[in-house]
Amino acid sequence: MRLLKVATCNLNQWAMDFDCNAKQIKDSIAMAKQAGAILRLGPELEIPGYGCEDHFLELDTVNHSWECLKDLLLGDWTDGILCSFGMPVIRGSERYNCQVLCLNRRIVMIRPKMCLANDGNYRELRWFTAWKQRDHLEDFQLPPHVSQAIGQNSVPFGYGFVKFQDTAIAAEVCEELFAPTPPHSELALNGVEVFLNASGSHHQLRKLDVRLRAFIDATHTRGGVYMYSNQQGCDGDGCASIVVNGDVVAQGSQFSLKDVEVVFAQIDLDVVASLRGSLSSFQEQASCKKKVPSVEVPFSLCLPFNLKIHLSLPLKIKYHTPEEEIAFGPGCWLWDYLRRSGASGFLLPLSGGADSSSVAAIVGCMCQLVVKEITNGDEQVKADAIRIGNYKDGHSEMTRLRAKMLADEIGAWHLDVSIDVVVSAFLSLFQTLTGKRPRYKVDGGSNVENLSLQNIQARIRMVLAFMLASLLPWVHNKPGFYLVLGSSNVDEGLRGYLTKYDCSSADINPIGSISKQDLRSFLRWAATHLGYLSLADIEAAPPTAELEPIRSNYSQLDEVDMGMTYEELSVYGRLRKIFRCGPVSMFQVYFILLHPVLTSHLIGFKRDRSNRWGARLTPSQVAEKVKHFFKYYSINRHKMTVLTPSYHAESYSPEDNRFDLRQFLYNARWPYQFRKIDELVSELDVQDVKDSRNHDTVAATSDGVGGMGVAAAGSGNPSVGF
């Protein structure tokens, strides 16, 4: 037997917070060592954090990553354990997303990523270059300060694997697993038995099965141990896993409030060799394989047969239902933003409708998770909760009542606020200015008047929400401020059925990428499983903005206002984004969806919902529906540029936060970077003292240029413009 104990991690890394990230990396290594693991895998770009975005373009980010790696190598962290760390590396003029394999205070090799994630939420090609040389390893010169500190000048750099005395190990970074020809296929033929996949994968509803099946397929027909590590917290959904010959033997949590979670497995590598030796096709292909470069390390990772060691057995894979994903994913996301932002709580304009009630239920779920972790003895969660809480040791009466009942159920402090007086004041001011007073459509007003009156209410709610968020902590004798929560769902964003600067304006939005259909299903689930019974009545009520007056013969309904149902909107959204349809293609595919005989040609699309109403439509009616959608999608597209940053859960989200791609939540103390500045200031102060002593004996020189003497590139004439 060749016994190998391995450890992989879920880490809640915070982009650009090098101190926090380094501490959590060290904590994970300590836990791995304590359990007797000989191999430790961390998430992709774990040293700076995966979400640095345009900060990856800054040399500081790369330099600080090297400084943190040097600190890890100078300590005993890599003694007797192979560690794979994720960080950016500049080679020549190119920047690479790399896995750095380290053992016994030395760098074994640097493996640059070859297939970059560059669709959906990912833009890695904006910051990194894909490594393209597959036939040889190059010699990489370490930065001088690293080289001098660890006594190592260079390291193999490129695509390859590490050959130990008793096994072979290789990295396959995130997106490479899903490439048409993934590296693990030829690496396995070259004798690699353990694959290390460091990932920065975000949460998306119903996505986990795709990922786990990829791990299983990678080792089911060719054998091997597949280790997966991921970011957890904020957008990451964890689920660190270990798969052996197609069987999942270890699986971490998908959603958790823990900053560090380490998953272990005890493996007999002989089962890998045995499976491969039994596959004739594997043997034949291995005999004529293309050789992959390798690095030889004179070190043994495995232990011999031991009766006291118990091997990890196959597990039943744990999947959350979509309703649970909506509860736990955004719930953990909210906790991260609450504790990192410095806020003292949340403020939610709670109307009693499905959307705002869903947000309230998610906050309630977050609170339940926090209480559970504190009960389980998590001191970090307890400390954060004490700090945040500052603990010393125009709606109808029915929706008002539902809102209050829900607030009571989740333990929120609820204010029943009527804005009628404020709206009336605005209208009186308008009448004074113009001599006219707008009316609702039901009272004889025009469409322009009707829409404007609704928007006034919506925007007043936004102004009031932010005023309360800033002042209520003061009222409650608490420090800080409250984060305003948005409650616009993905379908309304797609259609533009929202007021600019109303529910489209908030600090963060936990449901901004969740469909209305999924939210209604979540409300039914939460009524039972979270104990918020009032949600059942809220879900049963027809969706309404309630911005127009209710009359005996008229009640405002969302789907009537939009001219389409929420079910239809989900179909439009998937066709537009996932199936990449323009208007003409959408008409063609949409028409196919309505006919069961033709639907078999459209792989991967569920027709069950759309067919309910579709069979009644003629081609001209389908055309009108498609044109109606694209008309309102296009005229309301500008609203996406101010849409509240949202939790990402749905693959057809139209959110448009782009161009200057940087995270919007920083550790404003910048502890690592500011400390480096202080160190430089200290060094310069000492040097300044030395220079002043020699001032009388050293002649001053000048080239006649003031300041630094060189204008910044692309800045223009520094003497002009101010």
XYZ file of C-alpha atoms in Angstrom:
722
model
C 0.000 0.000 0.000
C 1.014 3.612 -0.613
C -0.911 5.588 1.950
C -1.300 9.310 1.338
C -3.191 11.750 3.566
C -4.238 14.922 1.770
C -5.971 18.158 2.748
C -7.897 20.679 0.656
C -9.490 23.934 1.789
C -12.387 26.321 1.651
C -10.941 29.736 2.534
C -12.850 32.990 2.915
C -10.162 35.232 1.403
C -10.716 38.987 1.076
C -9.291 40.635 -2.028
C -6.235 42.798 -1.242
C -6.264 41.981 2.496
C -2.867 40.285 2.569
C -2.640 40.051 6.361
C -6.002 38.333 6.681
C -5.336 36.038 3.729
C -1.886 35.009 4.959
C -3.238 34.252 8.426
C -5.953 32.016 7.032
C -3.490 30.212 4.769
C -1.304 29.540 7.814
C -4.317 28.375 9.823
C -5.223 25.897 7.080
C -1.657 24.550 6.940
C -1.594 24.163 10.730
C -4.856 22.204 10.596
C -3.521 20.031 7.770
C -0.307 19.280 9.671
C -2.169 18.511 12.872
C -4.248 15.930 11.008
C -1.114 14.344 9.541
C -1.624 15.471 5.947
C 1.408 15.509 3.641
C -0.243 17.618 0.913
C -2.220 20.868 1.271
C -4.152 22.596 -1.548
C -5.565 26.130 -1.308
C -7.898 28.173 -3.566
C -6.918 29.947 -6.777
C -5.056 33.242 -6.199
C -5.494 32.743 -2.465
C -2.632 35.042 -1.424
C -4.048 38.313 -2.874
C -7.622 36.978 -3.099
C -9.349 36.001 -6.345
C -11.507 39.140 -6.587
C -8.765 41.777 -6.955
C -9.914 42.454 -10.538
C -8.136 45.555 -11.934
C -5.848 45.612 -8.909
C -4.122 42.674 -10.623
C -2.784 45.277 -13.061
C -0.884 46.949 -10.232
C 2.678 45.846 -9.546
C 1.973 46.283 -5.840
C -0.395 43.310 -5.926
C 2.263 41.040 -7.420
C 5.004 42.352 -5.124
C 2.920 41.909 -1.975
C 2.090 38.358 -3.049
C 5.804 37.533 -3.279
C 6.365 39.081 0.142
C 3.652 36.893 1.666
C 5.034 33.794 -0.055
C 8.502 34.616 1.282
C 7.061 34.851 4.772
C 5.489 31.401 4.372
C 8.790 29.924 3.157
C 10.898 31.477 5.889
C 8.740 29.907 8.590
C 8.183 26.210 9.172
C 4.883 26.186 7.302
C 6.107 24.041 4.395
C 8.302 21.750 6.465
C 7.350 18.171 5.647
C 4.242 19.112 3.670
C 3.755 19.927 -0.029
C 1.734 23.139 -0.299
C 0.188 24.644 -3.412
C -0.325 28.416 -3.179
C -2.193 30.617 -5.675
C -0.776 34.010 -6.672
C -0.021 36.249 -9.686
C 3.493 36.048 -11.158
C 5.136 38.339 -13.722
C 7.581 36.647 -16.089
C 9.243 39.051 -18.493
C 6.461 41.305 -19.679
C 3.617 38.844 -19.068
C 1.459 38.373 -15.988
C 0.305 34.841 -15.143
C -2.208 33.302 -12.783
C -0.050 30.675 -11.073
C 0.042 27.812 -8.623
C 3.320 27.798 -6.685
C 4.242 24.359 -5.312
C 6.443 24.542 -2.213
C 8.084 21.945 0.028
C 10.594 22.219 2.856
C 11.060 25.998 2.487
C 11.791 25.803 -1.231
C 9.751 26.399 -4.383
C 9.461 23.155 -6.334
C 7.858 24.619 -9.462
C 5.545 27.370 -10.668
C 2.614 26.257 -12.796
C 0.976 29.083 -14.848
C -2.669 28.698 -15.844
C -3.164 27.696 -19.492
C -6.938 28.155 -19.977
C -8.316 31.392 -18.566
C -11.922 31.889 -17.495
C -13.227 34.726 -19.617
C -17.001 34.497 -19.821
C -19.931 35.203 -17.549
C -18.585 36.749 -14.338
C -14.969 36.114 -15.318
C -12.528 38.357 -17.189
C -9.160 36.734 -16.528
C -7.811 37.661 -19.973
C -8.146 41.284 -18.886
C -5.454 40.724 -16.266
C -3.523 37.576 -17.182
C -1.888 35.820 -20.126
C -2.536 32.141 -20.791
C 0.603 29.969 -20.764
C 1.023 28.371 -24.188
C 4.307 26.409 -24.066
C 3.464 22.760 -23.377
C 6.663 20.967 -24.436
C 9.228 22.251 -21.939
C 9.762 23.922 -18.570
C 11.607 27.228 -18.452
C 13.976 28.606 -15.832
C 12.357 31.399 -13.819
C 14.568 33.783 -11.861
C 13.058 34.505 -8.463
C 12.800 38.135 -7.303
C 16.078 39.123 -5.590
C 14.545 39.631 -2.145
C 12.962 36.154 -2.304
C 16.093 34.537 -3.705
C 18.309 36.010 -1.010
C 15.901 35.084 1.769
C 15.398 31.402 0.889
C 18.725 30.723 -0.828
C 17.164 29.680 -4.148
C 17.892 31.540 -7.381
C 15.562 29.950 -9.898
C 12.661 27.541 -10.254
C 11.100 25.495 -13.119
C 8.221 27.445 -14.667
C 5.565 26.130 -17.049
C 3.304 23.201 -17.771
C 4.461 19.977 -16.189
C 4.240 17.795 -13.104
C 6.264 16.940 -10.008
C 7.713 13.431 -9.822
C 8.349 12.260 -6.263
C 9.971 8.985 -5.292
C 6.637 7.260 -4.801
C 4.050 9.173 -6.871
C 3.524 12.062 -9.292
C 1.443 15.192 -8.684
C 0.244 17.942 -11.034
C -1.868 21.093 -10.933
C -4.905 21.607 -13.144
C -6.181 25.093 -12.454
C -9.929 25.798 -12.354
C -11.069 26.435 -15.948
C -8.604 23.896 -17.388
C -10.808 21.088 -16.075
C -13.613 22.212 -18.409
C -11.461 22.702 -21.514
C -12.182 20.495 -24.580
C -8.870 18.684 -23.998
C -8.181 19.042 -20.258
C -4.587 18.579 -19.070
C -5.491 15.718 -16.719
C -6.101 13.387 -19.684
C -2.485 13.426 -20.892
C -1.048 13.916 -17.405
C -2.678 10.666 -16.324
C -1.017 8.845 -19.239
C 2.297 10.283 -18.003
C 1.823 8.675 -14.609
C 0.354 11.559 -12.603
C -1.817 10.119 -9.852
C -2.858 13.209 -7.870
C -4.422 16.283 -9.516
C -4.656 19.615 -7.682
C -7.433 21.936 -8.827
C -7.292 25.368 -7.180
C -10.452 27.288 -8.043
C -12.164 30.648 -7.551
C -15.632 29.501 -8.575
C -18.643 31.645 -7.635
C -22.030 30.354 -6.586
C -24.720 29.909 -9.185
C -28.042 28.174 -8.662
C -28.043 24.486 -9.681
C -24.377 24.610 -10.715
C -22.704 22.296 -8.190
C -23.639 19.062 -9.937
C -21.853 20.163 -13.133
C -18.645 20.740 -11.189
C -18.744 17.503 -9.184
C -19.541 15.459 -12.279
C -16.449 16.929 -13.920
C -14.264 15.707 -11.021
C -15.870 12.294 -11.170
C -15.500 11.994 -14.946
C -11.841 13.088 -14.757
C -10.937 10.032 -12.673
C -13.651 7.483 -13.423
C -12.243 6.180 -16.727
C -8.544 6.867 -16.196
C -8.120 6.612 -12.433
C -6.546 9.156 -10.104
C -7.072 11.366 -7.073
C -8.721 14.697 -7.843
C -8.481 17.417 -5.179
C -10.546 20.597 -5.430
C -10.160 23.769 -3.360
C -12.325 26.870 -3.584
C -13.017 30.343 -2.255
C -15.851 30.444 0.261
C -17.776 33.495 1.412
C -18.902 36.518 -0.597
C -19.415 35.041 -4.088
C -17.509 31.760 -3.577
C -19.495 28.618 -2.798
C -16.805 26.388 -1.327
C -17.470 22.649 -1.586
C -13.820 21.592 -1.391
C -13.808 17.962 -2.495
C -11.613 14.907 -2.950
C -12.459 12.246 -5.546
C -10.723 8.863 -5.957
C -11.309 6.795 -9.106
C -14.675 8.470 -9.697
C -15.913 8.272 -6.087
C -16.318 11.331 -3.862
C -14.546 10.462 -0.587
C -14.576 13.928 1.035
C -16.805 16.964 0.553
C -16.702 20.282 2.400
C -19.617 22.637 2.972
C -20.964 24.669 0.087
C -22.077 27.546 2.328
C -20.534 28.327 5.685
C -19.634 31.239 7.956
C -16.264 29.657 8.753
C -13.251 31.552 7.432
C -11.153 28.374 7.252
C -12.446 24.893 6.507
C -10.108 21.996 5.762
C -11.245 18.678 4.281
C -9.128 15.519 4.604
C -8.882 12.123 2.948
C -6.718 9.068 3.606
C -5.993 7.379 0.284
C -4.239 4.247 -0.929
C -2.599 5.241 -4.217
C -2.292 1.583 -5.179
C -6.006 1.635 -6.068
C -5.160 4.173 -8.783
C -2.373 2.005 -10.198
C -4.595 -1.059 -9.971
C -7.447 0.552 -11.926
C -5.141 1.871 -14.639
C -3.457 -1.488 -14.977
C -6.836 -3.123 -15.575
C -7.800 -0.835 -18.455
C -6.431 -2.106 -21.750
C -7.178 1.138 -23.611
C -5.359 3.130 -20.930
C -2.333 0.879 -21.211
C -2.265 1.185 -25.005
C -2.505 4.978 -25.015
C 0.036 5.306 -22.212
C 2.533 3.307 -24.270
C 2.562 5.954 -27.020
C 1.852 9.070 -24.985
C 3.195 12.520 -25.665
C 5.752 13.220 -22.963
C 4.934 16.000 -20.507
C 7.878 17.789 -18.789
C 8.465 16.975 -15.129
C 10.477 18.043 -12.088
C 12.064 15.323 -9.982
C 12.043 15.760 -6.212
C 13.941 13.223 -4.040
C 11.215 13.012 -1.419
C 8.627 10.395 -0.477
C 5.065 11.460 0.282
C 3.465 8.107 1.060
C 3.402 5.910 4.152
C 3.500 2.090 4.047
C 0.733 -0.279 5.170
C -0.562 0.463 8.670
C -3.423 -1.328 10.414
C -4.287 1.783 12.437
C -4.923 3.913 9.337
C -8.486 3.892 8.003
C -9.026 4.719 4.346
C -11.631 7.277 3.266
C -14.709 5.596 1.813
C -17.096 6.841 -0.908
C -19.706 9.331 0.318
C -23.202 10.199 -0.762
C -22.841 13.584 -2.454
C -24.565 16.405 -0.580
C -26.657 18.703 -2.754
C -28.744 21.626 -1.573
C -32.144 22.238 -3.110
C -32.485 25.530 -5.041
C -34.533 26.897 -2.153
C -31.752 26.064 0.300
C -29.198 27.641 -2.028
C -31.229 30.876 -2.062
C -31.356 30.833 1.735
C -27.756 29.925 2.541
C -25.796 31.443 -0.373
C -27.052 35.045 -0.111
C -27.279 34.597 3.682
C -23.523 33.946 3.964
C -22.881 36.739 1.423
C -24.820 39.227 3.560
C -22.886 38.223 6.667
C -19.551 38.821 4.915
C -20.553 42.293 3.741
C -22.062 43.196 7.088
C -18.979 42.275 9.112
C -16.465 43.674 6.617
C -18.228 46.954 5.823
C -18.236 48.291 9.365
C -22.044 48.584 9.322
C -24.158 47.988 12.425
C -27.007 46.209 10.669
C -29.347 46.249 7.691
C -32.234 48.496 6.730
C -34.839 47.019 4.399
C -37.840 48.858 2.906
C -40.233 45.970 3.627
C -43.442 46.320 1.649
C -44.939 42.939 2.412
C -44.542 41.816 -1.201
C -42.697 38.720 -2.386
C -39.384 40.407 -3.218
C -38.743 42.448 -0.072
C -40.117 39.591 2.039
C -37.634 37.226 0.396
C -34.817 39.584 1.366
C -36.131 39.717 4.934
C -36.273 35.923 5.072
C -32.684 35.670 3.790
C -31.559 38.082 6.517
C -33.436 35.915 9.005
C -31.630 32.844 7.664
C -28.322 34.691 8.077
C -29.179 35.370 11.710
C -30.014 31.710 12.262
C -26.664 30.692 10.764
C -24.829 33.142 13.031
C -26.604 31.843 16.146
C -25.862 28.251 15.114
C -22.131 28.943 14.663
C -21.934 30.770 18.000
C -23.681 27.818 19.664
C -21.110 25.511 18.038
C -18.313 27.541 19.589
C -17.066 29.673 16.677
C -15.318 32.511 18.489
C -14.727 34.584 15.339
C -18.427 34.645 14.450
C -19.248 35.466 18.071
C -16.763 38.345 18.152
C -18.114 39.748 14.863
C -21.707 39.497 16.110
C -20.858 41.308 19.371
C -19.042 44.056 17.468
C -21.812 44.519 14.885
C -24.652 44.435 17.394
C -22.748 46.574 19.897
C -23.903 44.179 22.619
C -22.695 45.065 26.093
C -22.481 41.266 27.205
C -48.930 54.073 0.259
C -49.584 50.310 0.984
C -52.770 48.484 1.602
C -53.573 47.470 5.185
C -53.108 43.807 4.229
C -49.528 44.258 2.990
C -48.736 46.481 6.000
C -49.918 43.684 8.284
C -47.914 41.036 6.385
C -44.774 43.184 6.586
C -45.147 43.654 10.353
C -45.814 39.940 10.964
C -42.698 38.949 9.020
C -40.546 41.533 10.794
C -41.758 40.167 14.144
C -40.966 36.602 13.071
C -37.361 37.317 12.130
C -36.802 39.551 15.154
C -36.402 42.812 13.242
C -37.207 46.300 14.531
C -40.146 47.398 12.374
C -41.409 50.882 11.551
C -44.753 51.249 9.765
C -44.136 54.315 7.599
C -46.721 56.094 5.474
C -45.299 58.407 2.829
C -48.625 59.898 1.707
C -47.916 63.209 3.428
C -44.487 63.476 1.812
C -45.915 62.671 -1.631
C -48.618 65.289 -1.146
C -45.976 67.867 -0.229
C -44.037 67.146 -3.416
C -47.194 67.437 -5.518
C -48.126 70.724 -3.866
C -44.656 72.055 -4.609
C -44.990 70.937 -8.222
C -48.386 72.617 -8.480
C -46.949 75.830 -7.060
C -44.142 75.754 -9.635
C -46.205 74.797 -12.700
C -49.853 75.447 -11.906
C -50.718 71.824 -12.695
C -51.304 68.786 -10.490
C -50.823 65.307 -12.050
C -53.449 62.568 -11.631
C -53.375 58.797 -11.684
C -54.749 57.010 -14.747
C -57.666 55.624 -12.731
C -58.568 59.232 -11.914
C -58.405 60.371 -15.537
C -54.692 61.141 -15.808
C -52.406 60.361 -18.754
C -49.736 57.648 -18.920
C -47.052 60.278 -18.280
C -48.835 61.543 -15.166
C -49.503 58.022 -13.923
C -45.884 56.889 -14.295
C -44.501 60.069 -12.721
C -46.742 59.712 -9.668
C -45.561 56.132 -9.171
C -41.910 57.164 -9.525
C -42.304 59.944 -6.942
C -43.426 57.408 -4.341
C -40.665 54.989 -5.242
C -37.902 57.589 -5.034
C -39.206 59.052 -1.802
C -38.935 55.564 -0.346
C -35.274 55.435 -1.416
C -34.456 58.834 0.148
C -36.251 57.870 3.356
C -34.476 54.505 3.482
C -31.016 56.048 3.278
C -31.923 58.727 5.825
C -33.112 56.085 8.287
C -30.076 53.902 7.576
C -27.729 56.699 8.581
C -29.690 58.014 11.568
C -31.366 54.979 13.183
C -28.106 53.706 14.731
C -27.883 57.102 16.425
C -31.489 56.712 17.585
C -30.647 53.255 18.944
C -27.453 54.515 20.610
C -25.321 52.349 18.354
C -22.220 53.314 16.354
C -21.919 53.013 12.589
C -24.656 52.878 9.971
C -27.066 50.420 8.407
C -26.643 48.889 4.968
C -29.694 49.511 2.778
C -30.827 46.278 1.144
C -32.257 46.226 -2.365
C -35.146 43.971 -3.380
C -35.328 43.969 -7.163
C -35.218 40.502 -8.754
C -33.389 39.470 -11.914
C -36.509 39.355 -14.093
C -37.518 42.914 -13.224
C -33.981 44.053 -13.967
C -34.099 42.317 -17.342
C -37.433 43.923 -18.251
C -36.538 47.259 -16.637
C -39.673 47.042 -14.493
C -38.265 49.153 -11.704
C -37.865 52.808 -10.898
C -34.376 54.166 -11.369
C -33.074 55.093 -7.915
C -35.754 53.210 -5.991
C -35.331 49.495 -5.252
C -32.681 49.685 -7.967
C -30.715 51.841 -5.502
C -29.340 50.291 -2.348
C -26.013 49.268 -0.891
C -26.280 45.587 -1.827
C -29.008 43.339 -3.201
C -29.145 39.659 -2.199
C -31.858 38.733 -4.742
C -30.732 40.832 -7.723
C -29.807 37.721 -9.705
C -32.642 35.412 -8.635
C -35.775 34.878 -10.715
C -39.279 35.611 -9.489
C -40.253 31.969 -9.933
C -37.376 30.783 -7.767
C -38.162 33.429 -5.136
C -41.768 32.280 -4.854
C -40.601 28.701 -4.443
C -38.145 29.909 -1.797
C -40.919 31.710 0.113
C -42.967 28.492 0.287
C -39.891 26.613 1.535
C -38.920 29.306 4.056
C -42.404 29.416 5.567
C -41.876 25.830 6.723
C -38.119 25.339 7.066
C -37.168 28.733 8.518
C -40.314 29.014 10.643
C -41.560 32.272 9.065
C -45.210 31.284 8.661
C -46.371 34.639 7.285
C -44.383 33.981 4.098
C -47.050 31.542 2.905
C -49.638 34.339 2.672
C -47.097 36.672 1.068
C -46.277 34.098 -1.631
C -49.954 33.517 -2.366
C -50.661 37.210 -2.967
C -50.525 38.400 -6.620
C -47.381 40.486 -7.383
C -48.152 44.209 -7.275
C -46.102 47.397 -6.977
C -49.043 49.092 -5.183
C -48.017 52.487 -6.508
C -51.426 53.273 -8.018
C -54.616 53.837 -5.996
C -56.799 50.763 -5.420
C -60.361 51.108 -6.736
C -63.311 48.736 -6.620
C -62.815 47.947 -10.306
C -59.007 48.257 -10.486
C -55.964 46.833 -8.720
C -52.456 47.273 -10.080
C -50.777 43.955 -11.025
C -47.128 43.596 -12.069
C -47.671 41.132 -14.900
C -50.437 43.267 -16.419
C -48.225 46.366 -16.224
C -45.280 44.548 -17.811
C -47.303 42.986 -20.602
C -45.675 39.616 -19.867
C -45.610 37.047 -17.102
C -42.642 36.303 -14.859
C -42.497 32.829 -16.398
C -42.166 34.386 -19.831
C -39.459 36.749 -18.575
C -37.371 33.796 -17.375
C -37.634 32.263 -20.841
C -36.669 35.538 -22.539
C -33.731 35.959 -20.181
C -32.328 32.496 -20.828
C -32.769 32.803 -24.585
C -31.078 36.226 -24.637
C -28.082 35.356 -22.475
C -27.555 31.598 -22.229
C -28.635 30.752 -25.776
C -27.187 34.036 -27.122
C -30.286 34.906 -29.136
C -30.934 38.204 -30.855
C -34.525 39.150 -31.745
C -34.710 36.951 -34.862
C -33.099 33.921 -33.236
C -35.292 34.346 -30.174
C -38.396 34.311 -32.338
C -37.229 31.145 -34.092
C -36.226 29.301 -30.929
C -39.225 30.577 -28.999
C -41.553 29.299 -31.697
C -39.855 25.895 -31.539
C -40.375 25.870 -27.769
C -44.132 26.108 -28.302
C -44.306 22.923 -30.342
C -43.576 19.637 -28.544
C -42.727 17.861 -31.805
C -39.948 20.352 -32.586
C -38.621 20.795 -29.065
C -36.451 17.672 -29.229
C -33.994 19.660 -31.364
C -33.368 22.155 -28.549
C -31.070 20.381 -26.133
C -30.866 21.546 -22.544
C -33.939 23.810 -22.388
C -36.956 22.991 -20.245
C -40.211 23.529 -22.104
C -42.647 22.492 -19.354
C -43.540 25.999 -18.155
C -43.635 27.861 -21.440
C -45.810 25.227 -23.108
C -48.682 25.990 -20.738
C -49.532 29.180 -22.530
C -47.532 28.684 -25.731
C -49.720 26.231 -27.580
C -52.353 28.924 -28.068
C -50.078 31.393 -29.883
C -49.802 32.009 -33.604
C -46.477 33.001 -35.254
C -47.583 36.653 -35.327
C -48.427 36.527 -31.635
C -45.022 35.033 -30.842
C -43.410 37.774 -32.919
C -45.285 40.452 -30.977
C -44.168 38.958 -27.670
C -40.518 38.903 -28.729
C -40.683 42.455 -30.065
C -42.431 43.638 -26.902
C -39.685 42.153 -24.750
C -36.797 43.603 -26.768
C -38.467 47.018 -26.898
C -38.634 47.321 -23.124
C -35.310 45.573 -22.581
C -33.591 48.160 -24.783
C -35.332 51.322 -23.597
C -34.691 50.373 -19.958
C -31.119 49.164 -20.438
C -29.774 52.407 -18.938
C -31.141 51.314 -15.575
C -28.581 48.513 -15.428
C -25.730 51.024 -15.208
C -26.959 52.101 -11.759
C -28.269 48.728 -10.620
C -27.278 47.826 -7.073
C -24.379 45.334 -7.000
C -26.090 42.003 -6.564
C -25.426 38.530 -5.291
C -24.790 36.487 -8.435
C -27.048 33.445 -8.650
C -28.598 33.294 -12.134
C -26.764 32.825 -15.415
C -28.975 35.278 -17.347
C -28.460 38.285 -15.070
C -28.318 41.630 -16.964
C -26.341 43.446 -14.246
C -23.918 45.927 -15.793
C -21.210 46.798 -13.259
C -18.180 47.004 -15.566
C -15.259 49.012 -17.034
C -13.326 49.883 -13.872
C -13.449 46.347 -12.575
C -12.573 46.623 -8.918
C -14.348 45.221 -5.907
C -16.694 47.650 -4.168
C -15.971 46.423 -0.645
C -12.488 47.184 0.673
C -10.748 46.796 3.978
C -10.347 50.554 4.213
C -7.596 50.197 6.798
C -5.318 48.572 4.170
C -3.306 47.048 7.054
C -0.621 45.332 5.001
C -0.047 48.117 2.508
C -0.125 50.939 5.052
C 2.316 49.060 7.245
C 4.708 48.786 4.289
C 4.418 52.548 3.793
C 5.209 53.100 7.470
C 8.282 50.894 7.124
C 9.457 52.922 4.129
C 8.863 56.180 6.018
C 10.901 54.863 8.922
C 13.763 53.897 6.623
C 13.661 57.266 4.865
C 13.646 59.131 8.199
C 16.826 57.323 9.219
C 18.410 58.069 5.850
C 17.354 61.708 6.085
C 19.171 62.037 9.402
C 22.331 60.583 7.869
C 22.086 62.888 4.852
C 21.608 65.966 7.042
C 24.812 65.194 8.886
C 26.723 65.195 5.622
C 24.918 68.207 4.186
C 27.751 70.676 4.820
C 30.332 68.468 3.071
C 28.358 67.310 0.057
C 27.668 69.732 -2.782
C 24.079 69.816 -3.957
C 23.431 69.081 -7.631
C 20.497 69.987 -9.816
C 19.452 69.361 -13.386
C 17.076 72.310 -13.344
C 13.933 70.139 -13.157
C 11.616 70.536 -10.190
C 9.872 67.738 -8.309
C 10.592 64.206 -9.471
C 11.954 65.444 -12.801
C 9.860 63.055 -14.904
C 6.203 63.477 -15.792
C 4.051 60.365 -15.468
C 3.523 58.574 -18.777
C 0.354 59.692 -20.515
C -0.330 62.460 -18.015
C 0.215 65.311 -20.449
C 1.908 68.571 -19.542
C 2.013 68.632 -15.723
C 2.016 72.442 -15.685
C -1.266 72.750 -17.572
C -4.816 71.929 -16.602
C -5.331 73.148 -13.038
